[in-house]
Coordinates of C-alpha atoms in Angstrom, one line a residue:
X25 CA 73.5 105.6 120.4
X26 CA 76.1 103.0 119.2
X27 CA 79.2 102.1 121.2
X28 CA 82.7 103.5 120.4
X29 CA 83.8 99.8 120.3
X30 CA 80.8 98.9 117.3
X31 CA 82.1 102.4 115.6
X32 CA 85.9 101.4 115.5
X33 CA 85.2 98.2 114.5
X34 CA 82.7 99.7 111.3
X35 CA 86.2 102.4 110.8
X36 CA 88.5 99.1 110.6
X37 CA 86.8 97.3 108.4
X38 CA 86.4 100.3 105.8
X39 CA 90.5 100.5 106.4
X40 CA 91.3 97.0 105.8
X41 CA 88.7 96.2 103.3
X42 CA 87.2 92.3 105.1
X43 CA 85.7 90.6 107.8
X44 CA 88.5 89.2 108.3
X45 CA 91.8 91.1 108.0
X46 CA 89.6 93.7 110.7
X47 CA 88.8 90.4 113.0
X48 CA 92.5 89.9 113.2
X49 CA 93.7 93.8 113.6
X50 CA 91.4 93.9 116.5
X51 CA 91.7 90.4 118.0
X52 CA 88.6 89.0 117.7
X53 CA 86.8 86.2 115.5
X54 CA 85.1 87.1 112.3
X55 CA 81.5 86.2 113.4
X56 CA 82.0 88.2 116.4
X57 CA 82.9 91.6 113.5
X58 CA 80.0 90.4 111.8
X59 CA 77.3 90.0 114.5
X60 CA 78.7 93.7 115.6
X61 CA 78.3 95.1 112.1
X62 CA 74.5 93.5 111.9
X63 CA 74.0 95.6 115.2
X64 CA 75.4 98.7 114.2
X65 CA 73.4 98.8 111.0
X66 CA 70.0 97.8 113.2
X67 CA 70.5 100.6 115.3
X68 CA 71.6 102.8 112.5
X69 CA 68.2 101.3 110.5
X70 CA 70.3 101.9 107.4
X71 CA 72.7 99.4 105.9
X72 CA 76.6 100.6 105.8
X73 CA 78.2 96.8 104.2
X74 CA 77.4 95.1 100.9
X75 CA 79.3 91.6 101.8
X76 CA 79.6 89.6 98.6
X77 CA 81.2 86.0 98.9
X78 CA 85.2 87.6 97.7
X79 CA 84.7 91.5 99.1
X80 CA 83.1 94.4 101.0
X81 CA 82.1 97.4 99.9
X82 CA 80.5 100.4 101.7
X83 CA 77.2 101.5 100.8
X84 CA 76.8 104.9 100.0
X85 CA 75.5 105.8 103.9
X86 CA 78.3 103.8 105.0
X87 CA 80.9 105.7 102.8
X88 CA 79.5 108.8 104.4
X89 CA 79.8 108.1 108.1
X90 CA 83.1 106.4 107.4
X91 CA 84.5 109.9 106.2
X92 CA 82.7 111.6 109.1
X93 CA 84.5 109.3 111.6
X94 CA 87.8 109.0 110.6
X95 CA 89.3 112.0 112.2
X96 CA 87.2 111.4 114.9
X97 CA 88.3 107.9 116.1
X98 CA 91.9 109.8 115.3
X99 CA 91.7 112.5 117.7
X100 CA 89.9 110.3 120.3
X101 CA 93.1 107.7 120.1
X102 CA 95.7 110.6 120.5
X103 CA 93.5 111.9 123.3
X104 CA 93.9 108.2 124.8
X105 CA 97.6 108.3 124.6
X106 CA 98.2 111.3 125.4
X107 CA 96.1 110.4 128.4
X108 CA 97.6 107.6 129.4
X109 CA 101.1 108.9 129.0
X110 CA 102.8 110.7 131.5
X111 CA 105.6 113.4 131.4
X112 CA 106.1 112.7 127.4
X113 CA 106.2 109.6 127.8
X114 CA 105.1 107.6 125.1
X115 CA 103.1 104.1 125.6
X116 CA 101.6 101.5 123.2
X117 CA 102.5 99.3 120.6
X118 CA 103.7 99.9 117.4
X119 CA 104.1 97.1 114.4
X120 CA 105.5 97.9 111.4
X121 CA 105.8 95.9 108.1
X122 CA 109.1 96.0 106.5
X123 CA 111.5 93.7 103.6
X124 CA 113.7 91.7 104.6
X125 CA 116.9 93.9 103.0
X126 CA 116.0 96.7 105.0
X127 CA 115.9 94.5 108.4
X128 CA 119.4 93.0 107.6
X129 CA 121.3 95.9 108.4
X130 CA 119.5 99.3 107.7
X131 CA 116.2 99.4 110.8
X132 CA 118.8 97.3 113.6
X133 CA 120.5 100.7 114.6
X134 CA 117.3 102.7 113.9
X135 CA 115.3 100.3 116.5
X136 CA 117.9 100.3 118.8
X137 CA 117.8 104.0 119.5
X138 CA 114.2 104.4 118.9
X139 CA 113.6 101.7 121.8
X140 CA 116.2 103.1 124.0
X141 CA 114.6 106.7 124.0
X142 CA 110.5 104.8 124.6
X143 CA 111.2 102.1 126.9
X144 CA 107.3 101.8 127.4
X145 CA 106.9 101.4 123.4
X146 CA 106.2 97.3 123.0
X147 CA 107.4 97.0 119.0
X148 CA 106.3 94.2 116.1
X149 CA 108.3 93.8 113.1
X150 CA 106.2 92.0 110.4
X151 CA 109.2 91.1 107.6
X152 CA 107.1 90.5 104.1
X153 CA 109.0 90.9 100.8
X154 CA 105.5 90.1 99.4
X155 CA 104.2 93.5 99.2
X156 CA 100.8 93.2 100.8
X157 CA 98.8 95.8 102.0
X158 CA 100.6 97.2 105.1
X159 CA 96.9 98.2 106.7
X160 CA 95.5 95.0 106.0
X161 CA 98.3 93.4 107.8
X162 CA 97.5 95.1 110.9
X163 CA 100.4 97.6 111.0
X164 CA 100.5 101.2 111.8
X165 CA 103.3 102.1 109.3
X166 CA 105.6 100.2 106.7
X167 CA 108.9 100.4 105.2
X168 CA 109.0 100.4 100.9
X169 CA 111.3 101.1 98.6
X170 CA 110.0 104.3 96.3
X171 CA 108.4 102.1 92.9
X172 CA 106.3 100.3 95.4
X173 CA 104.5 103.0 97.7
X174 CA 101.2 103.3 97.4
X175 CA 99.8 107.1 96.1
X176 CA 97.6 107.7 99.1
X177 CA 100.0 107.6 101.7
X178 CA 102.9 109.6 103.5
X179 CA 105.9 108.5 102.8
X180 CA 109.5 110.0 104.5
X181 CA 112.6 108.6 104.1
X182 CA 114.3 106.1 106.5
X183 CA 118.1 104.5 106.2
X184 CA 120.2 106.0 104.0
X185 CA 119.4 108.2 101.1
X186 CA 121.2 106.3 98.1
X187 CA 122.0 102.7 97.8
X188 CA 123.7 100.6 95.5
X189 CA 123.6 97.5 94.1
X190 CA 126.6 95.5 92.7
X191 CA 127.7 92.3 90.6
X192 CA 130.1 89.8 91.5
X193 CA 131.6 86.3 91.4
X194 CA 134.4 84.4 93.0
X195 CA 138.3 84.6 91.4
X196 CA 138.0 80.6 90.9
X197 CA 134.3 81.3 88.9
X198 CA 135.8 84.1 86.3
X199 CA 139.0 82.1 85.8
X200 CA 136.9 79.3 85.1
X201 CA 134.5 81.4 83.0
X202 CA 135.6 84.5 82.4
X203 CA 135.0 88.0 83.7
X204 CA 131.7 89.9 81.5
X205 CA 133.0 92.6 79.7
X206 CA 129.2 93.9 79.6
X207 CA 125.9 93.5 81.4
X208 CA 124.9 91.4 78.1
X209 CA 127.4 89.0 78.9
X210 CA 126.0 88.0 81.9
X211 CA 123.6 86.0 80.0
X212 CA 125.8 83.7 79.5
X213 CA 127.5 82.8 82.3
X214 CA 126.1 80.6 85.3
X215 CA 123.7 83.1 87.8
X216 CA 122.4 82.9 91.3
X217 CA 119.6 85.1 91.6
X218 CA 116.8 85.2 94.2
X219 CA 112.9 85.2 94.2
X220 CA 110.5 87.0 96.8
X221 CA 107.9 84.9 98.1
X222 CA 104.8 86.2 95.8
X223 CA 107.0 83.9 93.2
X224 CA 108.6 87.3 91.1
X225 CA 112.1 86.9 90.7
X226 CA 114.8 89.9 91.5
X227 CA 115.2 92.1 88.2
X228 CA 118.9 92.6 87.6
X229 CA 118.9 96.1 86.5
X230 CA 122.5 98.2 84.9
X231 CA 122.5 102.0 83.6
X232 CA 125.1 103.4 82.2
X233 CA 124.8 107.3 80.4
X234 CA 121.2 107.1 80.2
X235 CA 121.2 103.2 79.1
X236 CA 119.0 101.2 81.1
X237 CA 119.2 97.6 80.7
X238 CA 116.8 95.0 82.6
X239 CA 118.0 91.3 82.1
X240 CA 116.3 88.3 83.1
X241 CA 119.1 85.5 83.1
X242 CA 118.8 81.5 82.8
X243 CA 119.4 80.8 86.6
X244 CA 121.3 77.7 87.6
X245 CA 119.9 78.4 90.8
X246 CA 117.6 80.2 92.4
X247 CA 117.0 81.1 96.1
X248 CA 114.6 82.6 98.5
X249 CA 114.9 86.1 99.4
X250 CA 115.1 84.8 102.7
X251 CA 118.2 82.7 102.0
X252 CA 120.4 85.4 100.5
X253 CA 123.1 84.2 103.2
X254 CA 123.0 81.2 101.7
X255 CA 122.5 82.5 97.9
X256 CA 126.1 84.6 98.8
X257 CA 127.9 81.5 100.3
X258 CA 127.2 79.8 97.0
X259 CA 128.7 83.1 95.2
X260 CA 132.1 82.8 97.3
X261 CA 131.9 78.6 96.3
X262 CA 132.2 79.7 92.8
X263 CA 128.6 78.4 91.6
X264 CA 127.8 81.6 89.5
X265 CA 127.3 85.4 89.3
X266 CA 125.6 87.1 92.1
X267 CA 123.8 90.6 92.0
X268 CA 121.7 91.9 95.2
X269 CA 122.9 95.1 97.7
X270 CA 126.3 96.4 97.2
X271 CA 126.6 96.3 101.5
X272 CA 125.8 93.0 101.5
X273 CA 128.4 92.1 99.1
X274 CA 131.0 94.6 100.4
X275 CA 132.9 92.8 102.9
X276 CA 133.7 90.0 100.8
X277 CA 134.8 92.4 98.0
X278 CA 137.0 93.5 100.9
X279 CA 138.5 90.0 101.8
X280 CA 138.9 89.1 98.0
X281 CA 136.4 85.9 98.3
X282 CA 134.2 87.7 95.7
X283 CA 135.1 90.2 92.9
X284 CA 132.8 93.1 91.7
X285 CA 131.9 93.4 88.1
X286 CA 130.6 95.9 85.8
X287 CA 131.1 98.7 88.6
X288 CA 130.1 101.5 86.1
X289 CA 126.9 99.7 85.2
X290 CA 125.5 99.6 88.7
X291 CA 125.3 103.5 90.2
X292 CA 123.0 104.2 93.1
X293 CA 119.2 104.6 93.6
X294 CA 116.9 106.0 96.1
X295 CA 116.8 104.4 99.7
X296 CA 113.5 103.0 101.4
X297 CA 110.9 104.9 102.7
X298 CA 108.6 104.9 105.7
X299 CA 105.4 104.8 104.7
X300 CA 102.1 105.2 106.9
X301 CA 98.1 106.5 106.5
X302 CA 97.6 110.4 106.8
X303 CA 94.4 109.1 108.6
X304 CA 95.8 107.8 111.8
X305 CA 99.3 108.6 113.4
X306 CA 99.3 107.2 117.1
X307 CA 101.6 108.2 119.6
X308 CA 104.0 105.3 119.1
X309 CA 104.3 106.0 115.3
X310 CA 104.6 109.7 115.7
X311 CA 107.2 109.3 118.2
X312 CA 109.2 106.8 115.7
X313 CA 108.8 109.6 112.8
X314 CA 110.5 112.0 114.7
X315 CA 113.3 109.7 115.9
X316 CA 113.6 108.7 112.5
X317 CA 113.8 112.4 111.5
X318 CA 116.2 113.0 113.6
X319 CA 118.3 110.2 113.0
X320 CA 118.6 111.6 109.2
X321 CA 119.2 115.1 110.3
X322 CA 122.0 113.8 112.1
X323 CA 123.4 111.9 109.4
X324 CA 123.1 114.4 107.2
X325 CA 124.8 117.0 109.7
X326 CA 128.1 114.5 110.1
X327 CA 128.5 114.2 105.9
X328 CA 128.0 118.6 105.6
X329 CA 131.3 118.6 108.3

């Protein structure tokens, strides 16, 4: 009979989809998955991996038994927890792969209570603007705005329910240049706009009455996603036009070191998501679900009254 250990490592590789993305989700090297996975397929006498030199693919035995164990190695992980936990109180570690403009201000609170309410919870944040595969990363759950989730997973809302966006440049810029009268002005003036780090650049995106307009402006400069503090210093210097989160811009529309522009062009969208496999909810994740759920029903209760 094969170990529960050789089985969970079979389950993770069919998750994560290599050698090596399971070898470093369950902390061990990648010969050590692949002398377990020669083993498992010895005792099975039937072969579950076709390893080419760029992928993995399950065999049609291996497809099988994969299905057959996933809600097994589920229930038996819940079973663990719930063991291990006593009095509802939940233990383990949760990691969870979010962008960076949802960790600036929109997860700090969320954490914060979530932490305070599992003191026993030990929590990763993985911050990747790059979109990679969340499971592949290691993570139990991620955080996505809605064009980017994946089809096959569970997705609730987190944060809040609308956002916006907004336009803007210092008084000293648009008396030097001028203030845009329209989003197709913008392409001529001087812009700071930002780029993730799989090398895409941020889409500056106005709608107005069913009018959608996508530009991609000449940049005079161009910074890191990562930077943005920096990107928005540059803004308030009078170096160009900047376009990114409305509540990252808000303050300084508040002191007067930045102006908005082309208000009507820039109404709100849908807020992030948290995102996570139907396959495998531990403890910790289901615990952050609910708080998260209630965190929005309580939001939601204070804007009814």
């Amino acid at each position: 009979m094969p170990s529960l250990d050789d089985l969970l490592t079979f389950i993770v590789i069919s998750r994560v989809g290599g050698f090596r993305a399971a070898a470093r989700r369950l902390g061990l090297s990648p010969s050590t998955v692949s002398e377990t996975i020669t083993r498992l397929e010895a005792e099975l006498g039937v072969p579950l991996i076709i390893r080419t030199t760029r992928s993995v693919h399950l065999t049609e035995a291996g497809r099988a038994l994969a299905e057959r164990l996933e809600p097994v190695i589920s229930e038996t992980r819940s079973a663990i927890a719930d063991a291990t936990s006593s009095e509802g109180v939940v233990r383990g570690r949760l990691k969870i792969q979010v962008p960076g403009a949802v960790m600036e201000d929109i997860l700090p609170p969320i954490i914060d209570g979530f932490l305070q309410k599992n003191p026993e919870v030990r929590l990763e944040i993985l911050v990747d603007d790059r979109f990679t595969d969340m499971i592949a990363t290691g993570c139990d759950a991620g955080i996505r705005y809605g064009e980017h989730l994946a089809q096959d997973m569970i997705a609730v809302p987190i944060g809040p329910r609308a956002q916006r966006v907004a336009l803007g440049a210092s008084p000293e810029y648009l008396a030097r240049r001028g203030v845009p009268a329209h989003p197709r002005d913008v392409l001529t003036h001087e812009c700071i706009r930002m780029r993730f780090a799989s090398g895409a650049l941020t889409e500056w995106e106005f709608e107005q009455e069913g009018e959608t307009l996508r530009l991609d402006p000449t940049a005079r400069l161009i910074v890191g996603t990562t930077g943005w503090h920096g990107a928005l210093r540059l803004a308030i210097a009078g170096h160009g036009l900047i376009y990114t989160f409305r509540n990252w811009l808000e303050p300084h529309f508040t002191s007067g070191a930045l102006v908005p522009l082309l208000e009507d062009w820039c109404p709100p969208f849908e807020g992030p998501y948290l995102y996570y496999s139907s396959r495998l909810t531990p403890r910790p994740l289901r615990a952050f679900i609910d708080h998260v759920a209630a965190e929005r029903a309580a939001a939601d209760r204070k804007v009814a009254s």
